[in-house]
Tab-separated table of C-alpha atoms and ligand atoms in Angstrom:
chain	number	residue	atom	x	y	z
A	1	UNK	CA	141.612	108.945	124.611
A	2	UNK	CA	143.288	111.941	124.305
A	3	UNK	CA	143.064	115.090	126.594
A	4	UNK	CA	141.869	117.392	123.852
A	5	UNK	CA	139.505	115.247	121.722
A	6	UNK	CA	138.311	117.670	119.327
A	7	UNK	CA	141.545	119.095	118.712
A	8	UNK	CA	142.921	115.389	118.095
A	9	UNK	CA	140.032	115.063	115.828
A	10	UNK	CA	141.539	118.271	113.649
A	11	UNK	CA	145.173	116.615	112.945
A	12	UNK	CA	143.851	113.239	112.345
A	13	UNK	CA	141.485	115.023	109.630
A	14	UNK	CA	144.588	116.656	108.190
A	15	UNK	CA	146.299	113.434	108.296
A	16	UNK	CA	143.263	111.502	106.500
A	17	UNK	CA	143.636	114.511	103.711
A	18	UNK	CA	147.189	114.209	102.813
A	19	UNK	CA	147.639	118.142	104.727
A	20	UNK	CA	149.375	117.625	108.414
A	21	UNK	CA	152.346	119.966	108.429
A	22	UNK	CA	155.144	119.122	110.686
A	23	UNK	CA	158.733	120.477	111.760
A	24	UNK	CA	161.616	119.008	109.587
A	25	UNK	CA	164.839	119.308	110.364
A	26	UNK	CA	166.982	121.498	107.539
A	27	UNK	CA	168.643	119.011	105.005
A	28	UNK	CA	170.408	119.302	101.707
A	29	UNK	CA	170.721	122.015	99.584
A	30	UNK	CA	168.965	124.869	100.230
A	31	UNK	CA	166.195	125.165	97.697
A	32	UNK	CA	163.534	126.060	100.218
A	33	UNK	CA	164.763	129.292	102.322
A	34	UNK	CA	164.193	132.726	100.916
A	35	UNK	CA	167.367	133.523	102.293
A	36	UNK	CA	167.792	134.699	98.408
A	37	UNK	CA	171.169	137.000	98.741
A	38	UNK	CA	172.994	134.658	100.695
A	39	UNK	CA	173.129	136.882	103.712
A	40	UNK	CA	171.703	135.227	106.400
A	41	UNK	CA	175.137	133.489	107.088
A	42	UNK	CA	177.146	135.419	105.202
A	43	UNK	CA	180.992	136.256	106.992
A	44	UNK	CA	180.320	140.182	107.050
A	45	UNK	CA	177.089	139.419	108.623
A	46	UNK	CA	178.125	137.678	111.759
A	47	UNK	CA	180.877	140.344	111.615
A	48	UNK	CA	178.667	143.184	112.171
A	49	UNK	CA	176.541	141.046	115.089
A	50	UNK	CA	180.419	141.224	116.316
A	51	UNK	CA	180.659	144.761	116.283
A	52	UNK	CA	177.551	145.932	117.595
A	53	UNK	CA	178.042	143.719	120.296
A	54	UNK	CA	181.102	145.511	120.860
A	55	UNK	CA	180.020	148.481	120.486
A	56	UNK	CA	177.512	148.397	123.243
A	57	UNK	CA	174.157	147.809	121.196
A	58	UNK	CA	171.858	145.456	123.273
A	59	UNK	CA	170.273	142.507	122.758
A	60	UNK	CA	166.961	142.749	123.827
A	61	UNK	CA	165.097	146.468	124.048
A	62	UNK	CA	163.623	146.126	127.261
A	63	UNK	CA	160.029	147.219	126.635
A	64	UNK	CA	157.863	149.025	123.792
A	65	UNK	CA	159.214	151.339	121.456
A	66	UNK	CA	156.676	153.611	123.038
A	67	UNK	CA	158.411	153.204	127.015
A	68	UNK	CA	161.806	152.413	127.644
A	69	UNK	CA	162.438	150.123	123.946
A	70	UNK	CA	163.144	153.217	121.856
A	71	UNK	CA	166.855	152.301	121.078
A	72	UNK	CA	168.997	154.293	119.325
A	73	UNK	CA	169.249	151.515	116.644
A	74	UNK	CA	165.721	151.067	115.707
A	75	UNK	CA	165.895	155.062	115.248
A	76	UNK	CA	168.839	154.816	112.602
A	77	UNK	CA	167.679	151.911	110.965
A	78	UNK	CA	164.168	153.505	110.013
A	79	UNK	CA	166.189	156.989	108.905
A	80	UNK	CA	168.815	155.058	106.728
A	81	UNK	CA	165.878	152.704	105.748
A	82	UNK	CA	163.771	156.044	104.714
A	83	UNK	CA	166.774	157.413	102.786
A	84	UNK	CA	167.288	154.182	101.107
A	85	UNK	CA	163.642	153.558	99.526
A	86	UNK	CA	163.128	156.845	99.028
A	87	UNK	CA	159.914	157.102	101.605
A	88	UNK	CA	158.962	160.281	103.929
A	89	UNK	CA	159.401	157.699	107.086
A	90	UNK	CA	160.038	153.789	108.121
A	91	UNK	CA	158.538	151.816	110.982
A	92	UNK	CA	160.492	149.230	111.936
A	93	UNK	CA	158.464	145.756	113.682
A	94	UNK	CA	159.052	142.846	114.452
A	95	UNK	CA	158.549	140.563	111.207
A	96	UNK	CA	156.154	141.233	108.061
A	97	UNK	CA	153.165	139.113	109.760
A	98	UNK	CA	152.718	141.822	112.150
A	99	UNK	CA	153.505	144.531	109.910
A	100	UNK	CA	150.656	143.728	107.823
A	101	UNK	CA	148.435	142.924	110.705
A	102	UNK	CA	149.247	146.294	111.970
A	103	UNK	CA	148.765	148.026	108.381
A	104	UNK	CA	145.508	146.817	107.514
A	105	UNK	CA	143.858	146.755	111.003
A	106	UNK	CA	144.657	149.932	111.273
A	107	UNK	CA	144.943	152.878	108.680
A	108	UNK	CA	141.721	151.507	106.550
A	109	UNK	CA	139.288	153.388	108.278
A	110	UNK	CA	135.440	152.557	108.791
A	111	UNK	CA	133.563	153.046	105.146
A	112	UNK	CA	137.142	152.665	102.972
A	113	UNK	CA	137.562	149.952	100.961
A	114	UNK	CA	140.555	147.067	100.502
A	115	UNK	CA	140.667	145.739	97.568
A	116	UNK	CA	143.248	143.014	97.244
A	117	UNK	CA	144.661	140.761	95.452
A	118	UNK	CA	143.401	137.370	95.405
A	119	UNK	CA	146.775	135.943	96.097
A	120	UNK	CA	147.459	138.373	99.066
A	121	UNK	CA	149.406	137.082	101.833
A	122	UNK	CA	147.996	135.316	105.041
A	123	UNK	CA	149.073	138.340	107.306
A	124	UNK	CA	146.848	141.404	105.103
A	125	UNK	CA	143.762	138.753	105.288
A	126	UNK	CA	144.645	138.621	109.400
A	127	UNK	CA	144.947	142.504	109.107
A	128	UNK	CA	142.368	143.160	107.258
A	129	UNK	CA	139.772	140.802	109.178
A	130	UNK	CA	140.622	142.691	112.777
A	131	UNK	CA	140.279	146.146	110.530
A	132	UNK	CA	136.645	147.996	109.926
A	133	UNK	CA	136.637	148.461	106.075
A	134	UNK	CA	135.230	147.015	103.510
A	135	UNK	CA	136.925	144.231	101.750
A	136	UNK	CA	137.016	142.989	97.941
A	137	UNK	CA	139.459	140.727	95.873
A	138	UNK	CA	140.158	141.120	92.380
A	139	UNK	CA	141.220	137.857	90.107
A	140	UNK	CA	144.956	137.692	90.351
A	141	UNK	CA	146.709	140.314	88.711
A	142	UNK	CA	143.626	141.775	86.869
A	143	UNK	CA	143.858	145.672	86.722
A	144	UNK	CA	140.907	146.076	84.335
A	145	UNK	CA	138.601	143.882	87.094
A	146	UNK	CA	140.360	146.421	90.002
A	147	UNK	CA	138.869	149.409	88.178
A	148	UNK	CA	135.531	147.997	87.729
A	149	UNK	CA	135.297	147.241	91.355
A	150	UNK	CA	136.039	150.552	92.220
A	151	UNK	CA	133.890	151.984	90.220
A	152	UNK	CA	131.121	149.586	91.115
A	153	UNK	CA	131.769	150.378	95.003
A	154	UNK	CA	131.202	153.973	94.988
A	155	UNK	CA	128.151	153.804	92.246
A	156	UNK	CA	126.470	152.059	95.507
A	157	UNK	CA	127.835	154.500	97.426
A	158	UNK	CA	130.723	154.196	98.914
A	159	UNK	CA	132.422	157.129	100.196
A	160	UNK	CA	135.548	156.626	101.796
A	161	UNK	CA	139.399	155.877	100.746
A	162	UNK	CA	140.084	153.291	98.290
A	163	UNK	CA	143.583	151.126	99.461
A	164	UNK	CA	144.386	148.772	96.968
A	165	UNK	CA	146.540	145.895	98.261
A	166	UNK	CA	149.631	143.679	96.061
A	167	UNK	CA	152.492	141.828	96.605
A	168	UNK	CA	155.536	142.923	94.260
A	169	UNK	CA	156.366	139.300	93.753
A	170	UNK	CA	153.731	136.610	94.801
A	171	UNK	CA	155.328	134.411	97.928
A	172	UNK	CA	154.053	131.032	96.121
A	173	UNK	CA	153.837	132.205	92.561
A	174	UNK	CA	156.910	133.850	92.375
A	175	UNK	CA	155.022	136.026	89.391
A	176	UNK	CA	155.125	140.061	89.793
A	177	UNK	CA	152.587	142.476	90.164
A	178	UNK	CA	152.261	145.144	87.656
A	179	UNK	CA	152.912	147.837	89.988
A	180	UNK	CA	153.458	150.262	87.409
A	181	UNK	CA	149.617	149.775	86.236
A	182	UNK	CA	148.370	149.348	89.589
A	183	UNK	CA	149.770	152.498	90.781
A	184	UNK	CA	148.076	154.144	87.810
A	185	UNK	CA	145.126	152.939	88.784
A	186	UNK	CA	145.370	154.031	92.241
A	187	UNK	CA	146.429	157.703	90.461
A	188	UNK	CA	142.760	157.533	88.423
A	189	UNK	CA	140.900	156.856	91.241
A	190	UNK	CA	142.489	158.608	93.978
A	191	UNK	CA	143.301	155.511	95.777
A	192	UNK	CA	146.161	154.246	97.939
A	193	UNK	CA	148.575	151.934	96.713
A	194	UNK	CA	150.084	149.491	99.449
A	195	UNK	CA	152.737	147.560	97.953
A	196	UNK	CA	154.304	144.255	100.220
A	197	UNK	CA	157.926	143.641	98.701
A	198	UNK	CA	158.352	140.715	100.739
A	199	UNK	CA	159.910	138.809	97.892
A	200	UNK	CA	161.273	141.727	96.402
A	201	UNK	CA	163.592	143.834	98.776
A	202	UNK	CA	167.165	143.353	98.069
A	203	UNK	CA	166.150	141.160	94.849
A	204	UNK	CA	164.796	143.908	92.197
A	205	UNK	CA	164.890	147.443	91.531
A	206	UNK	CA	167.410	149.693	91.519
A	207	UNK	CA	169.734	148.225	94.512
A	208	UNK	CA	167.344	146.356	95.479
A	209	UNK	CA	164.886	148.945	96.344
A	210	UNK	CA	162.076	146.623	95.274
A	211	UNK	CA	159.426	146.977	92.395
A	212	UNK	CA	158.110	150.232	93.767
A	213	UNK	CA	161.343	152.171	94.071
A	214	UNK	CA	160.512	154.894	91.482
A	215	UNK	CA	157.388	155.603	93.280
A	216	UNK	CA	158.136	155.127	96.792
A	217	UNK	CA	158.275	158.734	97.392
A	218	UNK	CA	154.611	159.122	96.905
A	219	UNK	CA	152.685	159.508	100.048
A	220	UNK	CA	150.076	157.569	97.806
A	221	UNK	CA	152.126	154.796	98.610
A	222	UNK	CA	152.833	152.385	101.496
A	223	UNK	CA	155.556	149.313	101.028
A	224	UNK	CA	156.120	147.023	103.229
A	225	UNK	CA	160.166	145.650	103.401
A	226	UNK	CA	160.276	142.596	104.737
A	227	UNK	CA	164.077	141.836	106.822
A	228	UNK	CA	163.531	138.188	107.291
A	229	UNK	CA	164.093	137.091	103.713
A	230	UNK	CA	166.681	138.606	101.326
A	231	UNK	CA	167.932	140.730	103.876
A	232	UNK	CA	168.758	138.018	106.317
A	233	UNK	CA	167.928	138.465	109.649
A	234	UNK	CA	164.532	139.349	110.882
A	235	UNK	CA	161.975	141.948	110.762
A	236	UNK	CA	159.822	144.423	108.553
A	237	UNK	CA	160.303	148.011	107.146
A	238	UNK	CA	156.419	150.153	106.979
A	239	UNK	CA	157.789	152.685	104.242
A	240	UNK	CA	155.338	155.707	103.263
A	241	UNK	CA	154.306	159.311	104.332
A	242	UNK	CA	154.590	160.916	107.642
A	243	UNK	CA	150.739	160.743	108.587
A	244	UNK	CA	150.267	156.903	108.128
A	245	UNK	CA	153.696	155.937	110.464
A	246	UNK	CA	152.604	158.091	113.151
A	247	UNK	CA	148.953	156.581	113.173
A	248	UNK	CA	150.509	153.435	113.240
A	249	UNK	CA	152.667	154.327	115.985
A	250	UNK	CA	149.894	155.690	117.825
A	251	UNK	CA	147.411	153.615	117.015
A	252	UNK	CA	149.068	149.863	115.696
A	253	UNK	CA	147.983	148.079	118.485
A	254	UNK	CA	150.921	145.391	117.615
A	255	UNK	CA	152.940	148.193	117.734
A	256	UNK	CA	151.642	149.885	120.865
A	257	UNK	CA	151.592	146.600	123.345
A	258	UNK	CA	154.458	144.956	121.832
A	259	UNK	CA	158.248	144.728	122.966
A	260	UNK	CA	160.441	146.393	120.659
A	261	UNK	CA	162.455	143.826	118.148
A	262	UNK	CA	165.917	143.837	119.536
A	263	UNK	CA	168.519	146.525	118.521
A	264	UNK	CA	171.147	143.787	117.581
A	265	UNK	CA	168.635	142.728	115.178
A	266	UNK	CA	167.981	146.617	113.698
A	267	UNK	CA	172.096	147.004	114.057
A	268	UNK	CA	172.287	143.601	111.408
A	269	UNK	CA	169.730	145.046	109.348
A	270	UNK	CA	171.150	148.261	108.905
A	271	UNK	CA	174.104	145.791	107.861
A	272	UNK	CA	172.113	144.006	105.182
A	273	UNK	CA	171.062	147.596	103.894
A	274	UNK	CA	174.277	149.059	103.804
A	275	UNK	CA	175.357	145.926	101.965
A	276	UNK	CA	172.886	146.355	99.557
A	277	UNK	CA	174.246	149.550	98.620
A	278	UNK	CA	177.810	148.975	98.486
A	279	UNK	CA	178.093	145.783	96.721
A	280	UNK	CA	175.406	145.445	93.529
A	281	UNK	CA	177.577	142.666	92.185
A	282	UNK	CA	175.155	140.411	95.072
A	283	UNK	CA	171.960	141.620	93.334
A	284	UNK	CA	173.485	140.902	89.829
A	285	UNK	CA	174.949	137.589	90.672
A	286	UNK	CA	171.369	136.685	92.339
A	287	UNK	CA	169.374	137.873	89.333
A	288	UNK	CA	172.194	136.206	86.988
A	289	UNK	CA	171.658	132.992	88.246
A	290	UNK	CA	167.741	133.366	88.436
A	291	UNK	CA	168.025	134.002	84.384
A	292	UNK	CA	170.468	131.502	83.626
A	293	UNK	CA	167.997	128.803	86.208
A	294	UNK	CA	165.074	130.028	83.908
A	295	UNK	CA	167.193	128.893	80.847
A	296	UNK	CA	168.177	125.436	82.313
A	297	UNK	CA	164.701	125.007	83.740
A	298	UNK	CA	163.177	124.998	79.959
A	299	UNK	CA	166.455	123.173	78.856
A	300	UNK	CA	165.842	120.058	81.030
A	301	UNK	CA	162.206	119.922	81.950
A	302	UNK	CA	160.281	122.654	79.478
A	303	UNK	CA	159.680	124.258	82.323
A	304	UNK	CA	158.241	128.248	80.718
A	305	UNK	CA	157.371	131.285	82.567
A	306	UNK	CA	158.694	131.717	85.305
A	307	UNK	CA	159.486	135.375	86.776
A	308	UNK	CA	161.650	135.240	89.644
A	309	UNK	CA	163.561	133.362	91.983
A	310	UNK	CA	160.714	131.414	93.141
A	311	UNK	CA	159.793	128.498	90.955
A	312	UNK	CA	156.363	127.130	91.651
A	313	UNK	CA	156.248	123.477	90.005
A	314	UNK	CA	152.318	122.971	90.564
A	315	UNK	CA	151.089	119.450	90.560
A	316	UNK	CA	147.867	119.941	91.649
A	317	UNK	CA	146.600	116.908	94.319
A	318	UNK	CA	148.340	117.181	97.558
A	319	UNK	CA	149.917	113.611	97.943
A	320	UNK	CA	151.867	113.733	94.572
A	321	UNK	CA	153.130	116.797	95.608
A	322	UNK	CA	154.279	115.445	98.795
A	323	UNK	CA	155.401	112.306	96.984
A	324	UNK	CA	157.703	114.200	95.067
A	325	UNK	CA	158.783	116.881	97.365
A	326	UNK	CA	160.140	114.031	99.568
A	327	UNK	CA	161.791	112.114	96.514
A	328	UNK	CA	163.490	115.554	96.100
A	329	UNK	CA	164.788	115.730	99.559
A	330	UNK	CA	165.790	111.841	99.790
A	331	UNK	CA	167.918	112.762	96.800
A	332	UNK	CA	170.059	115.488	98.958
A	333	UNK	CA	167.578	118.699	97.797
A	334	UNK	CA	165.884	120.757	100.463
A	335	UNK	CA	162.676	121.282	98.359
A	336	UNK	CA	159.319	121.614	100.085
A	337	UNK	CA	155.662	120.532	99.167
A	338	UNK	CA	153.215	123.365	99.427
A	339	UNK	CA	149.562	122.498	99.628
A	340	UNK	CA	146.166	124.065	100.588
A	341	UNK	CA	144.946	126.492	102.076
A	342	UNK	CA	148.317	128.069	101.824
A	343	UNK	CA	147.660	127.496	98.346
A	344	UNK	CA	144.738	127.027	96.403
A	345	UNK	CA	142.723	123.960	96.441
A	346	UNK	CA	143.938	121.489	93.282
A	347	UNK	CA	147.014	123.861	93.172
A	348	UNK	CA	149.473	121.931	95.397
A	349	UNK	CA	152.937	122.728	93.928
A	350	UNK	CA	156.720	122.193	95.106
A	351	UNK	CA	158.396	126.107	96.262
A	352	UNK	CA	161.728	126.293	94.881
A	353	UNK	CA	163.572	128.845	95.492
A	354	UNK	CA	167.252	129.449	94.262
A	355	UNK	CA	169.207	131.466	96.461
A	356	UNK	CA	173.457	132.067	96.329
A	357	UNK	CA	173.334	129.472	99.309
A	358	UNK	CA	172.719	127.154	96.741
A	359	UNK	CA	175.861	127.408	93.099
A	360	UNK	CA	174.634	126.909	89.734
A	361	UNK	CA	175.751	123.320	89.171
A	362	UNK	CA	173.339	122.076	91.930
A	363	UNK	CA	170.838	123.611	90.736
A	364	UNK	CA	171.641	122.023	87.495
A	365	UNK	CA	171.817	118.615	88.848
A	366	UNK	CA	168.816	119.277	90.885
A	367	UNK	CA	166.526	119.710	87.280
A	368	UNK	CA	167.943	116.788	85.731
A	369	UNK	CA	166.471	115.108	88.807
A	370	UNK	CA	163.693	116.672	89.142
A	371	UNK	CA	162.914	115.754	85.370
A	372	UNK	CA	163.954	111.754	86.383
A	373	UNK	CA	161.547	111.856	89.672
A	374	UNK	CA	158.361	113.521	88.108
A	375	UNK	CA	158.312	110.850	84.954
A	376	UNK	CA	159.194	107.743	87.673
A	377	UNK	CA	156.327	109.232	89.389
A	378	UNK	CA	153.851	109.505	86.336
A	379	UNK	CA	153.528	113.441	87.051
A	380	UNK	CA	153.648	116.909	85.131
A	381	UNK	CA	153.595	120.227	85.865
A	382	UNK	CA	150.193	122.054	85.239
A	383	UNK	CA	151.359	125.137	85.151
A	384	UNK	CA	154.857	126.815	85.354
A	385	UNK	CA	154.901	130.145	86.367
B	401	LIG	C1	154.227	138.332	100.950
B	401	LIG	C2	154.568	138.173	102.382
B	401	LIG	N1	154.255	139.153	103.228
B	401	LIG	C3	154.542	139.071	104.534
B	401	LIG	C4	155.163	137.953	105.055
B	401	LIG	C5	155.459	137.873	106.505
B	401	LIG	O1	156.766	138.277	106.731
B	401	LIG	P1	157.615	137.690	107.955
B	401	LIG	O2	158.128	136.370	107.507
B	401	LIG	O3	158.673	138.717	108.184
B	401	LIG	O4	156.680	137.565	109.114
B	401	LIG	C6	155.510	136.907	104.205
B	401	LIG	C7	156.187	135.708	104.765
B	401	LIG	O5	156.097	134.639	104.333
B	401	LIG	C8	155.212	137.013	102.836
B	401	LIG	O6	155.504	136.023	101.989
């Protein structure tokens, strides 16, 4: 009998549905990380951990930003991060979870509104439940249903700002958000656009600046950078006017009571940054081999529509998905199952996501594969992209 009975009772549940998640070790190529520029391992990388070490940077910060943890690297790496996308000011934290946490429990004030995107990240639901606004979805993508949400919300009434809530690209979807139209919307309506470029930063726009980096200087605007993915190391960059990163340093309570991430870690993502700007032959190679992976994806398995560098290959019940993800790995690919509630129910799908850890030849070989293990298995895609 176990200690915790009705805890047990939850994984055995998850078990009986096909949905336990557990810890696998790393294996085969890497078609799971979103390590998408290559630079979490990258030579130049571990080089500048090197020299920060040697040049005296620390390794942990020794308290909150707001006591002792204000290092002088955390201080350059939100003004260089501030030049770079072209915002007022940058907050740096300690990953995107909490940054979103901290942005939607905390500037949408009592009688505002969030509307968001129904595919919106985990962290902006966490966020947004601990926050005092209102809170709407509209259907994925859907501008036209946006407006007529707004406009139905203050015909009953309501007063306060509108903050309307997108990912550039969607984490599981790998689709993009029409940012351009959103923002226009948020222009109409006098709303605030908040932008998370999780799966865009380093990857699109100009140098990588992500999907919003010819409106980033609006105050209208918040983005979130994430530093964990493309970028390589760890972390999150709050981009956007004056006013909102000083109520979030005042008032972000995973900001406030929080130790400050550690300066080697702003030092290596001031690296990633600075890489970013000096070598755009990493952004073109990535986005080159995202194209040319489109191409062989139709080629070999008529595979159509996908976006990005994230290829969602949606089965639909949970235990084909898993079925196939592990025939993937057994065959030397590190390709991951992704099933509800991460995911929509009926929606479970395999995450790939090409990266330069991974050349173009394996990723070749890995769609003839995939083609072989999905008709041994009796399954096809429902939907690409
Ligand atoms: C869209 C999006 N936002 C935020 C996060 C959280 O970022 P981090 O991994 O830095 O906590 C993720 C991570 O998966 C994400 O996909």
């Amino acid at each position: 009998m176990s200690l915790f009975p009705r805890h047990q009772g939850v994984l055995d549940a998850l078990k009986n549905r096909g949905r336990y998640r557990e810890l696998i070790a790393r294996n085969g190529y890497d078609f799971a990380s979103n390590d998408y520029l290559g630079l979490s391992n990258a030579p130049f990388m571990r080089q500048a951990a090197h020299d920060a070490l040697d040049r005296g940077v620390g390794v942990g910060a020794g308290g909150s930003r707001l006591l002792r943890g204000n290092d002088q690297e955390h201080v350059l790496l939100e003004q260089e991060a501030a030049a770079f996308f072209g915002s007022e000011r940058a907050l740096f934290l300690g990953n995107g979870f909490v940054a979103n946490m901290a942005i939607f429990s905390t500037l949408p004030q009592l009688g505002d509104l969030v509307l968001f995107d129904s595919l919106i990240h985990a962290s902006a639901h966490e966020g947004m439940r601990l926050g005092r606004a209102d809170t709407q979805s509209f259907a994925h993508n859907d501008v036209a249903e946006a407006k007529l949400k707004i406009e139905n919300w203050r015909a009953e009434g309501g007063e306060g700002r509108v903050w309307i809530a997108c990912e550039a690209v969607y984490s599981m979807d790998g689709d993009k958000a029409p940012v351009a139209e959103l923002y226009e919307l948020a222009h109409q309506t006098d709303a605030t656009l908040i932008v998370d470029e999780a799966h865009a930063t380093g990857v699109f726009g100009d140098s990588g600046r992500g999907l919003s980096h010819q409106i980033a200087n609006d105050p209208n605007v918040l983005c979130l950078h994430t530093c964990g993915k493309a970028l390589g190391v760890s972390g999150a960059l709050i981009c956007g006017a004056s006013v909102l990163i000083e109520t979030l340093i005042n008032k972000a309570r995973g900001f406030v009571f929080s130790t400050a991430p550690s300066p080697l870690n702003a030092a290596l993502v001031r690296a990633a940054l600075n890489e970013l700007q000096v070598n755009p032959d990493r952004q073109n190679t990535a986005l080159a081999q995202t194209a040319r992976t489109h191409d062989l994806a139709k080629e070999i398995c008529g595979f159509e529509g996908f976006e990005s560098q994230i290829l969602p290959i949606i089965i639909g019940d949970d235990k084909p998905t898993m079925a196939l993800a592990a025939a993937m790995q057994d065959k030397g690919y590190d390709i991951r199952g992704v099933r509800p509630p991460t995911v929509p129910k009926g929606t479970g799908r395999l995450r790939i996501s090409i990266t330069l850890n991974t050349p173009i030849d394996v990723i070749e070989r890995m769609l003839h594969d995939l083609n072989d293990e999905m008709s041994a298995l009796g399954l096809e895609a429902k939907f690409n992209g």
